[in-house]
Amino acid sequence: MSASPPQHDLPSVAGQFQIYGDFCEAAPYGSGHINDTYAVVFNQSGRPMRYLFQRLNARVFQDPAGLMDNVARVTAHIRRQLEAAGADPVSRRVLTLVPTRAGQCFYADAEGHHWRCYLFIEQARSYDWVETPRQAFEAARAFGRFQQQLADLPAPRLRDTIPNFHHTRSRFDALCRALARDPCNRAAGVKADIEFALRREPIVDVLAGLHARGLLPERVTHNDCKLNNVLLDDATGEGVCVIDLDTVMPGLALYDFGDMCRTATCPTAEDERDLARVEMRLDMFAALVNGYLDSAGGFLNPVEKDHLVFCARLITFEIGIRFLTDHLEGDRYFKVHRPGHSADRARVQFKMVDSFERHEEAMRKVVEAARRAG
Ligand code: ADP
Ligand code: GN1
Ligand code: MG
């Protein structure tokens, strides 16, 4: 949680939304790499009430109105399901958009930036790294449930909010282009990381190839299943709500599971500098497999289940090359808080890839055992 003051005029932005009471304060919130997020407190007849405001990153999301239409459809669909199932309280189990005074789901400010507001989900939090297998299990079960809830989302197809988001070949090509241009003269400083990445080109087409052959189905997926995009209940530890819905769009279920493995099996933060500490944890992987199969096992096909080990390596590699590319390009995409920040992040991803490679056999046995038990 950052203590720096808000950069934006939150009282004015908040005044655009259907929130009653008196504006008290706003503070930057969370550790996301993309949007600007604020916790905003209103006094409502003597009681403080928090709201979560976000300014969408305009460089990353080129069609913010389309993105917000996706988010509105997805949250309304899940809400209807939860209401039908008698879930209590529904507003902790799905994000709730607060409408603007004009009845829209977002507000475009004078500079053209898009803002949205969610009810703040209290007594729950996200984790930048996982401490216990129970947390990994609950998070994976919540993400699997999220995919399952969206399996019957009515047409039309959701918009691709970032085209080719998980097209690993495109990401690899982007790295090669950045390397060829080397616009900031940073390639020499990350030589070993570049070599690591280039040697792994043979894996980049595996999932896309299976999809092209009709073996992996397109589903509605989250596409950013890092562990801090799910809120766990403070009291029960249950995965209560999946958040950060900007990249919910058609995709492969394995991209989601791979991202859970990338973040939950790593014992450190994503930007750890002591690489000796970065090693995948098999007990966390087992918890993820069991949690995910608990909610998603009923709809995943055998080819998807056969690739639960491989996808961890592929997605971690993909995100590693995105960090490395952004470092070479001068930090244009991911927020950075120190020089070389995204290079450090890339190195952690590559160390995790290396660890997944070395533990492949043990991971395979974990999946086999979970499938036999299920
Ligand atoms: P980013 O796209 O920048 O990662 P997120 O949507 O993930 O932004 O939000 C950043 C952080 O804010 C999350 O990790 C989470 O801790 C917190 N957060 C987001 N939405 C809510 C909410 N509705 N209630 C409580 N906390 C939230
Ligand atoms: C970004 O938005 P956030 O911080 O949850 C990124 C993901 C990366 C992740 C790496 C829209 O996620 O794709 O995997 O950082 N989101 C977008 O931590 O690019
Ligand atoms: Mg996030």
Short mmCIF file of C-alpha atoms and ligand atoms in Angstrom, two decimals:
data_model
loop_
_atom_site.label_atom_id
_atom_site.label_comp_id
_atom_site.label_asym_id
_atom_site.label_seq_id
_atom_site.Cartn_x
_atom_site.Cartn_y
_atom_site.Cartn_z
CA MET A 1 0.00 0.00 0.00
CA SER A 2 1.49 3.28 -1.06
CA ALA A 3 1.55 6.32 1.23
CA SER A 4 2.13 8.89 -1.52
CA PRO A 5 -0.61 11.48 -2.05
CA PRO A 6 -3.18 11.07 -4.86
CA GLN A 7 -2.06 12.56 -8.19
CA HIS A 8 -5.63 13.17 -9.31
CA ASP A 9 -8.56 15.28 -8.17
CA LEU A 10 -10.49 12.51 -6.43
CA PRO A 11 -13.16 14.73 -4.81
CA SER A 12 -14.14 15.94 -8.26
CA VAL A 13 -14.04 12.46 -9.83
CA ALA A 14 -15.97 10.91 -6.95
CA GLY A 15 -18.61 13.63 -7.31
CA GLN A 16 -19.51 12.16 -10.70
CA PHE A 17 -20.70 8.88 -9.19
CA GLN A 18 -23.93 7.97 -7.41
CA ILE A 19 -22.44 8.03 -3.94
CA TYR A 20 -24.18 9.83 -1.12
CA GLY A 21 -22.64 11.43 1.95
CA ASP A 22 -19.51 13.51 2.43
CA PHE A 23 -16.17 12.94 0.75
CA CYS A 24 -13.53 12.40 3.47
CA GLU A 25 -10.26 11.23 1.94
CA ALA A 26 -8.57 9.34 -0.87
CA ALA A 27 -5.33 7.36 -0.87
CA PRO A 28 -3.48 5.32 -3.51
CA TYR A 29 -4.20 1.65 -2.97
CA GLY A 30 -2.82 -1.76 -3.93
CA SER A 31 0.22 -2.86 -5.90
CA GLY A 32 -1.14 -3.26 -9.44
CA HIS A 33 1.22 -2.53 -12.34
CA ILE A 34 -1.33 -1.00 -14.70
CA ASN A 35 -4.16 1.20 -13.42
CA ASP A 36 -4.21 4.00 -10.83
CA THR A 37 -6.20 2.69 -7.88
CA TYR A 38 -7.54 4.68 -4.90
CA ALA A 39 -9.42 3.82 -1.76
CA VAL A 40 -11.87 6.66 -1.17
CA VAL A 41 -13.73 7.19 2.10
CA PHE A 42 -17.13 8.82 2.37
CA ASN A 43 -18.90 9.69 5.59
CA GLN A 44 -22.41 8.32 5.21
CA SER A 45 -24.60 9.57 8.04
CA GLY A 46 -21.80 9.19 10.55
CA ARG A 47 -20.36 5.95 9.25
CA PRO A 48 -17.21 5.75 7.10
CA MET A 49 -17.70 3.81 3.87
CA ARG A 50 -14.90 2.94 1.45
CA TYR A 51 -15.10 2.83 -2.35
CA LEU A 52 -12.50 1.64 -4.82
CA PHE A 53 -11.77 4.08 -7.66
CA GLN A 54 -9.66 3.26 -10.67
CA ARG A 55 -8.36 5.32 -13.54
CA LEU A 56 -7.83 3.04 -16.50
CA ASN A 57 -4.41 3.05 -18.10
CA ALA A 58 -5.11 4.67 -21.47
CA ARG A 59 -1.92 3.43 -23.11
CA VAL A 60 -2.66 -0.19 -22.23
CA PHE A 61 -6.41 -0.19 -22.88
CA GLN A 62 -7.21 1.38 -26.22
CA ASP A 63 -10.98 0.75 -26.10
CA PRO A 64 -11.95 1.65 -22.52
CA ALA A 65 -15.68 1.88 -23.28
CA GLY A 66 -15.60 -1.62 -24.81
CA LEU A 67 -13.61 -2.89 -21.83
CA MET A 68 -16.17 -1.46 -19.41
CA ASP A 69 -18.95 -3.08 -21.41
CA ASN A 70 -17.18 -6.44 -20.90
CA VAL A 71 -16.84 -5.77 -17.17
CA ALA A 72 -20.50 -4.76 -16.83
CA ARG A 73 -21.70 -7.87 -18.68
CA VAL A 74 -19.42 -10.23 -16.76
CA THR A 75 -20.30 -8.85 -13.33
CA ALA A 76 -24.05 -8.77 -14.10
CA HIS A 77 -23.92 -12.38 -15.30
CA ILE A 78 -22.13 -13.64 -12.19
CA ARG A 79 -24.43 -11.57 -9.98
CA ARG A 80 -27.51 -13.24 -11.51
CA GLN A 81 -26.00 -16.67 -10.88
CA LEU A 82 -25.13 -15.86 -7.28
CA GLU A 83 -28.59 -14.47 -6.63
CA ALA A 84 -30.21 -17.55 -8.11
CA ALA A 85 -28.01 -19.74 -5.89
CA GLY A 86 -28.91 -17.70 -2.80
CA ALA A 87 -25.30 -16.67 -2.10
CA ASP A 88 -24.93 -14.30 0.82
CA PRO A 89 -23.80 -11.58 0.55
CA VAL A 90 -23.66 -11.34 -3.24
CA SER A 91 -21.86 -7.98 -3.14
CA ARG A 92 -18.77 -9.60 -1.56
CA ARG A 93 -18.63 -12.36 -4.15
CA VAL A 94 -18.66 -10.32 -7.33
CA LEU A 95 -17.45 -6.80 -8.08
CA THR A 96 -20.24 -4.21 -8.01
CA LEU A 97 -19.89 -1.20 -10.29
CA VAL A 98 -21.23 2.06 -8.86
CA PRO A 99 -22.96 3.99 -11.70
CA THR A 100 -22.21 7.59 -12.51
CA ARG A 101 -24.83 10.28 -12.00
CA ALA A 102 -25.51 10.01 -15.73
CA GLY A 103 -26.19 6.28 -15.30
CA GLN A 104 -23.01 5.10 -17.03
CA CYS A 105 -20.59 2.47 -15.73
CA PHE A 106 -17.62 4.82 -16.20
CA TYR A 107 -16.82 8.51 -16.21
CA ALA A 108 -14.54 10.09 -18.83
CA ASP A 109 -12.72 13.10 -17.35
CA ALA A 110 -11.79 16.30 -19.18
CA GLU A 111 -8.52 14.73 -20.36
CA GLY A 112 -10.36 11.71 -21.73
CA HIS A 113 -9.27 9.33 -18.97
CA HIS A 114 -11.80 6.72 -17.92
CA TRP A 115 -12.70 6.24 -14.28
CA ARG A 116 -14.79 3.57 -12.61
CA CYS A 117 -15.90 2.94 -9.07
CA TYR A 118 -16.53 -0.37 -7.28
CA LEU A 119 -17.97 -1.13 -3.89
CA PHE A 120 -15.00 -1.79 -1.63
CA ILE A 121 -14.96 -5.39 -0.48
CA GLU A 122 -14.17 -5.19 3.23
CA GLN A 123 -12.67 -7.82 5.54
CA ALA A 124 -10.85 -9.46 2.65
CA ARG A 125 -7.48 -8.88 1.04
CA SER A 126 -5.24 -9.90 -1.80
CA TYR A 127 -1.74 -11.34 -1.29
CA ASP A 128 1.36 -10.48 -3.30
CA TRP A 129 2.83 -13.81 -2.31
CA VAL A 130 1.22 -16.82 -0.79
CA GLU A 131 2.08 -17.97 2.70
CA THR A 132 0.13 -21.22 3.09
CA PRO A 133 -1.13 -24.02 0.82
CA ARG A 134 -4.65 -23.24 2.02
CA GLN A 135 -4.38 -19.76 0.46
CA ALA A 136 -3.20 -21.29 -2.81
CA PHE A 137 -6.05 -23.81 -2.76
CA GLU A 138 -8.69 -21.14 -2.07
CA ALA A 139 -7.36 -18.76 -4.70
CA ALA A 140 -7.23 -21.46 -7.38
CA ARG A 141 -10.70 -22.68 -6.49
CA ALA A 142 -12.03 -19.12 -6.77
CA PHE A 143 -10.42 -18.60 -10.20
CA GLY A 144 -11.75 -21.97 -11.40
CA ARG A 145 -15.22 -21.07 -10.14
CA PHE A 146 -14.96 -17.77 -11.99
CA GLN A 147 -14.28 -19.61 -15.28
CA GLN A 148 -17.17 -21.95 -14.55
CA GLN A 149 -19.56 -19.06 -13.81
CA LEU A 150 -18.73 -17.54 -17.19
CA ALA A 151 -19.05 -20.75 -19.19
CA ASP A 152 -22.63 -19.86 -20.16
CA LEU A 153 -22.16 -16.12 -20.72
CA PRO A 154 -24.67 -15.23 -23.45
CA ALA A 155 -23.48 -13.95 -26.87
CA PRO A 156 -22.03 -11.76 -28.24
CA ARG A 157 -18.40 -12.73 -27.76
CA LEU A 158 -16.57 -10.47 -25.28
CA ARG A 159 -14.25 -7.90 -26.80
CA ASP A 160 -10.52 -8.57 -26.92
CA THR A 161 -9.44 -5.75 -24.62
CA ILE A 162 -5.78 -6.34 -25.55
CA PRO A 163 -5.40 -8.16 -28.88
CA ASN A 164 -3.00 -11.15 -28.81
CA PHE A 165 -2.62 -10.73 -25.06
CA HIS A 166 -1.47 -14.32 -24.49
CA HIS A 167 -0.13 -15.02 -27.95
CA THR A 168 3.30 -16.13 -26.82
CA ARG A 169 4.76 -16.06 -30.35
CA SER A 170 3.79 -12.38 -30.70
CA ARG A 171 5.39 -11.67 -27.33
CA PHE A 172 8.56 -13.45 -28.44
CA ASP A 173 8.63 -11.51 -31.72
CA ALA A 174 8.20 -8.26 -29.74
CA LEU A 175 11.24 -9.18 -27.65
CA CYS A 176 13.28 -9.82 -30.80
CA ARG A 177 12.24 -6.44 -32.24
CA ALA A 178 13.12 -4.63 -29.01
CA LEU A 179 16.45 -6.41 -28.99
CA ALA A 180 17.21 -5.44 -32.57
CA ARG A 181 16.42 -1.77 -31.87
CA ASP A 182 17.75 -1.63 -28.32
CA PRO A 183 16.47 1.97 -28.09
CA CYS A 184 17.79 2.63 -24.58
CA ASN A 185 21.09 0.72 -24.88
CA ARG A 186 20.02 -1.69 -22.18
CA ALA A 187 20.60 -5.01 -23.96
CA ALA A 188 24.21 -5.33 -22.85
CA GLY A 189 23.10 -5.17 -19.21
CA VAL A 190 20.71 -8.12 -19.59
CA LYS A 191 22.75 -10.37 -21.88
CA ALA A 192 22.32 -13.57 -19.87
CA ASP A 193 18.56 -13.00 -19.58
CA ILE A 194 18.25 -12.48 -23.32
CA GLU A 195 20.16 -15.69 -23.99
CA PHE A 196 17.93 -17.57 -21.56
CA ALA A 197 14.85 -16.29 -23.39
CA LEU A 198 16.09 -16.94 -26.93
CA ARG A 199 17.03 -20.55 -26.10
CA ARG A 200 13.40 -21.26 -25.18
CA GLU A 201 11.80 -20.29 -28.47
CA PRO A 202 10.71 -23.93 -29.09
CA ILE A 203 8.03 -23.73 -26.37
CA VAL A 204 6.26 -20.60 -27.56
CA ASP A 205 3.82 -22.21 -30.03
CA VAL A 206 2.74 -25.23 -27.99
CA LEU A 207 -0.61 -24.02 -26.59
CA ALA A 208 -1.51 -21.94 -29.64
CA GLY A 209 -0.74 -25.01 -31.78
CA LEU A 210 -3.05 -27.22 -29.71
CA HIS A 211 -5.75 -24.59 -29.97
CA ALA A 212 -5.32 -24.34 -33.74
CA ARG A 213 -5.76 -28.14 -33.96
CA GLY A 214 -9.04 -27.89 -32.02
CA LEU A 215 -7.67 -29.64 -28.94
CA LEU A 216 -7.84 -26.69 -26.56
CA PRO A 217 -11.19 -24.85 -26.60
CA GLU A 218 -11.62 -21.11 -26.39
CA ARG A 219 -13.40 -20.19 -23.15
CA VAL A 220 -14.16 -16.98 -21.30
CA THR A 221 -11.09 -16.59 -19.12
CA HIS A 222 -9.65 -14.04 -16.73
CA ASN A 223 -6.20 -13.80 -18.32
CA ASP A 224 -4.51 -12.17 -15.33
CA CYS A 225 -4.81 -14.79 -12.59
CA LYS A 226 -1.96 -13.58 -10.48
CA LEU A 227 -2.62 -14.21 -6.85
CA ASN A 228 -3.20 -10.59 -5.95
CA ASN A 229 -6.20 -10.53 -8.27
CA VAL A 230 -8.35 -12.56 -5.90
CA LEU A 231 -9.55 -11.44 -2.47
CA LEU A 232 -9.41 -13.95 0.39
CA ASP A 233 -11.76 -13.51 3.32
CA ASP A 234 -9.91 -12.32 6.45
CA ALA A 235 -11.95 -14.50 8.80
CA THR A 236 -12.50 -17.73 6.88
CA GLY A 237 -9.64 -17.63 4.35
CA GLU A 238 -12.11 -18.44 1.58
CA GLY A 239 -11.48 -17.02 -1.90
CA VAL A 240 -14.41 -14.62 -1.95
CA CYS A 241 -14.03 -12.46 -5.02
CA VAL A 242 -12.05 -12.44 -8.25
CA ILE A 243 -11.05 -8.87 -9.16
CA ASP A 244 -9.14 -7.00 -11.89
CA LEU A 245 -11.51 -7.88 -14.74
CA ASP A 246 -9.86 -5.74 -17.45
CA THR A 247 -8.58 -8.73 -19.38
CA VAL A 248 -11.59 -11.02 -19.03
CA MET A 249 -12.08 -12.08 -22.63
CA PRO A 250 -11.97 -15.18 -24.82
CA GLY A 251 -8.86 -17.23 -24.06
CA LEU A 252 -7.49 -20.58 -22.95
CA ALA A 253 -8.16 -21.88 -19.44
CA LEU A 254 -4.51 -22.90 -19.16
CA TYR A 255 -3.32 -19.30 -19.34
CA ASP A 256 -5.19 -18.73 -16.10
CA PHE A 257 -3.89 -21.79 -14.35
CA GLY A 258 -0.33 -21.04 -15.49
CA ASP A 259 -0.50 -17.57 -13.97
CA MET A 260 -1.68 -19.00 -10.65
CA CYS A 261 1.38 -21.28 -10.65
CA ARG A 262 3.70 -18.44 -11.61
CA THR A 263 2.63 -16.34 -8.65
CA ALA A 264 1.56 -18.80 -5.95
CA THR A 265 4.40 -21.30 -6.17
CA CYS A 266 7.01 -18.54 -5.96
CA PRO A 267 8.01 -17.87 -2.33
CA THR A 268 9.04 -14.27 -2.97
CA ALA A 269 7.64 -11.09 -4.44
CA GLU A 270 7.69 -10.83 -8.24
CA ASP A 271 10.64 -8.41 -8.10
CA GLU A 272 12.88 -10.25 -5.58
CA ARG A 273 16.57 -9.50 -6.10
CA ASP A 274 17.94 -12.48 -4.21
CA LEU A 275 17.41 -15.16 -6.84
CA ALA A 276 18.62 -17.90 -4.50
CA ARG A 277 15.27 -17.51 -2.74
CA VAL A 278 13.29 -17.99 -5.94
CA GLU A 279 12.32 -21.64 -6.32
CA MET A 280 8.98 -23.21 -7.08
CA ARG A 281 7.22 -24.80 -4.10
CA LEU A 282 5.72 -28.19 -4.82
CA ASP A 283 3.29 -28.09 -1.89
CA MET A 284 1.81 -24.88 -3.27
CA PHE A 285 1.57 -26.40 -6.73
CA ALA A 286 -0.32 -29.38 -5.29
CA ALA A 287 -2.70 -27.02 -3.48
CA LEU A 288 -3.31 -25.09 -6.71
CA VAL A 289 -4.01 -28.24 -8.71
CA ASN A 290 -6.45 -29.51 -6.09
CA GLY A 291 -8.20 -26.14 -5.70
CA TYR A 292 -8.47 -25.59 -9.42
CA LEU A 293 -9.71 -29.10 -10.20
CA ASP A 294 -12.22 -28.79 -7.36
CA SER A 295 -14.08 -26.05 -9.25
CA ALA A 296 -12.92 -26.51 -12.86
CA GLY A 297 -12.31 -30.26 -13.02
CA GLY A 298 -15.86 -30.86 -14.22
CA PHE A 299 -15.50 -28.88 -17.45
CA LEU A 300 -11.79 -29.09 -18.38
CA ASN A 301 -11.07 -31.53 -21.20
CA PRO A 302 -8.32 -34.19 -21.00
CA VAL A 303 -5.87 -32.16 -23.12
CA GLU A 304 -6.28 -29.21 -20.77
CA LYS A 305 -5.62 -31.47 -17.79
CA ASP A 306 -2.59 -32.97 -19.55
CA HIS A 307 -1.03 -29.50 -19.81
CA LEU A 308 -1.48 -28.26 -16.23
CA VAL A 309 2.27 -28.69 -15.70
CA PHE A 310 3.42 -27.22 -19.00
CA CYS A 311 1.28 -24.07 -18.80
CA ALA A 312 3.06 -22.95 -15.62
CA ARG A 313 6.35 -22.83 -17.52
CA LEU A 314 4.88 -21.20 -20.63
CA ILE A 315 3.01 -18.37 -18.91
CA THR A 316 5.90 -17.63 -16.59
CA PHE A 317 8.18 -17.48 -19.61
CA GLU A 318 5.71 -15.24 -21.48
CA ILE A 319 5.48 -12.76 -18.62
CA GLY A 320 9.24 -12.86 -18.21
CA ILE A 321 9.76 -11.86 -21.83
CA ARG A 322 7.13 -9.11 -21.49
CA PHE A 323 9.06 -7.65 -18.54
CA LEU A 324 12.35 -7.99 -20.41
CA THR A 325 10.91 -6.35 -23.55
CA ASP A 326 9.54 -3.46 -21.52
CA HIS A 327 12.90 -3.00 -19.82
CA LEU A 328 14.60 -2.84 -23.23
CA GLU A 329 11.98 -0.38 -24.48
CA GLY A 330 12.45 2.01 -21.56
CA ASP A 331 9.59 0.99 -19.20
CA ARG A 332 6.71 2.13 -21.31
CA TYR A 333 4.13 -0.42 -20.12
CA PHE A 334 4.63 -1.65 -16.54
CA LYS A 335 4.90 0.81 -13.66
CA VAL A 336 8.40 0.76 -12.20
CA HIS A 337 9.60 1.97 -8.81
CA ARG A 338 13.37 1.71 -9.22
CA PRO A 339 15.92 1.54 -12.06
CA GLY A 340 16.02 -1.92 -13.62
CA HIS A 341 12.78 -2.91 -11.90
CA SER A 342 11.32 -4.82 -14.83
CA ALA A 343 14.67 -6.51 -15.51
CA ASP A 344 14.59 -7.76 -11.91
CA ARG A 345 11.02 -8.98 -12.47
CA ALA A 346 12.07 -10.76 -15.68
CA ARG A 347 14.91 -12.52 -13.85
CA VAL A 348 12.52 -13.82 -11.19
CA GLN A 349 10.27 -15.19 -13.93
CA PHE A 350 13.18 -16.88 -15.68
CA LYS A 351 14.42 -18.40 -12.43
CA MET A 352 10.90 -19.78 -11.95
CA VAL A 353 10.91 -21.18 -15.50
CA ASP A 354 14.19 -22.89 -14.72
CA SER A 355 12.71 -24.27 -11.51
CA PHE A 356 9.57 -25.54 -13.29
CA GLU A 357 11.82 -27.27 -15.82
CA ARG A 358 13.85 -28.98 -13.10
CA HIS A 359 10.75 -30.11 -11.18
CA GLU A 360 8.67 -31.20 -14.15
CA GLU A 361 8.54 -34.86 -13.18
CA ALA A 362 7.49 -34.17 -9.59
CA MET A 363 4.80 -31.75 -10.80
CA ARG A 364 3.51 -34.36 -13.24
CA LYS A 365 3.14 -36.86 -10.39
CA VAL A 366 1.16 -34.29 -8.38
CA VAL A 367 -1.29 -33.79 -11.25
CA GLU A 368 -1.64 -37.55 -11.81
CA ALA A 369 -2.42 -38.09 -8.13
CA ALA A 370 -4.98 -35.27 -8.11
CA ARG A 371 -6.66 -36.61 -11.25
CA ARG A 372 -6.81 -40.14 -9.80
CA ALA A 373 -8.32 -38.80 -6.56
CA GLY A 374 -10.86 -36.65 -8.44
P1 ADP B 1 -4.38 -3.36 -11.38
O1 ADP B 1 -5.03 -3.64 -12.71
O2 ADP B 1 -3.59 -2.13 -11.42
O3 ADP B 1 -3.63 -4.57 -10.90
P2 ADP B 1 -6.52 -4.11 -9.53
O4 ADP B 1 -7.91 -4.07 -10.09
O5 ADP B 1 -5.90 -5.45 -9.39
O6 ADP B 1 -5.58 -3.10 -10.34
O7 ADP B 1 -6.58 -3.41 -8.10
C1 ADP B 1 -5.40 -3.18 -7.34
C2 ADP B 1 -5.60 -3.71 -5.92
O8 ADP B 1 -6.72 -3.06 -5.30
C3 ADP B 1 -5.92 -5.20 -5.83
O9 ADP B 1 -4.77 -6.00 -5.80
C4 ADP B 1 -6.72 -5.30 -4.55
O10 ADP B 1 -5.88 -5.42 -3.42
C5 ADP B 1 -7.43 -3.97 -4.46
N1 ADP B 1 -8.84 -4.02 -4.93
C6 ADP B 1 -9.28 -3.97 -6.20
N2 ADP B 1 -10.62 -3.97 -6.26
C7 ADP B 1 -11.06 -4.03 -4.97
C8 ADP B 1 -12.37 -4.02 -4.34
N3 ADP B 1 -13.50 -3.91 -5.06
N4 ADP B 1 -12.42 -4.09 -2.99
C9 ADP B 1 -11.28 -4.14 -2.25
N5 ADP B 1 -10.04 -4.14 -2.78
C10 ADP B 1 -9.92 -4.07 -4.13
C1 GN1 B 2 -0.13 -6.82 -14.88
O1 GN1 B 2 -2.75 -5.42 -13.67
P1 GN1 B 2 -1.85 -6.32 -12.90
O2 GN1 B 2 -0.78 -5.64 -12.15
O3 GN1 B 2 -2.71 -7.26 -12.06
C2 GN1 B 2 -0.43 -7.28 -16.31
C3 GN1 B 2 -0.40 -8.81 -16.36
C4 GN1 B 2 0.94 -9.32 -15.88
C5 GN1 B 2 1.19 -8.79 -14.48
C6 GN1 B 2 2.55 -9.19 -13.99
C7 GN1 B 2 -3.21 -5.76 -18.32
O4 GN1 B 2 -1.16 -7.25 -14.02
O5 GN1 B 2 -0.61 -9.24 -17.69
O6 GN1 B 2 0.96 -10.72 -15.87
O7 GN1 B 2 1.09 -7.35 -14.45
N1 GN1 B 2 -1.72 -6.79 -16.74
C8 GN1 B 2 -1.86 -6.28 -17.98
O8 GN1 B 2 2.61 -8.97 -12.63
O9 GN1 B 2 -0.93 -6.22 -18.79
MG MG B 3 -4.32 -6.43 -10.34
#
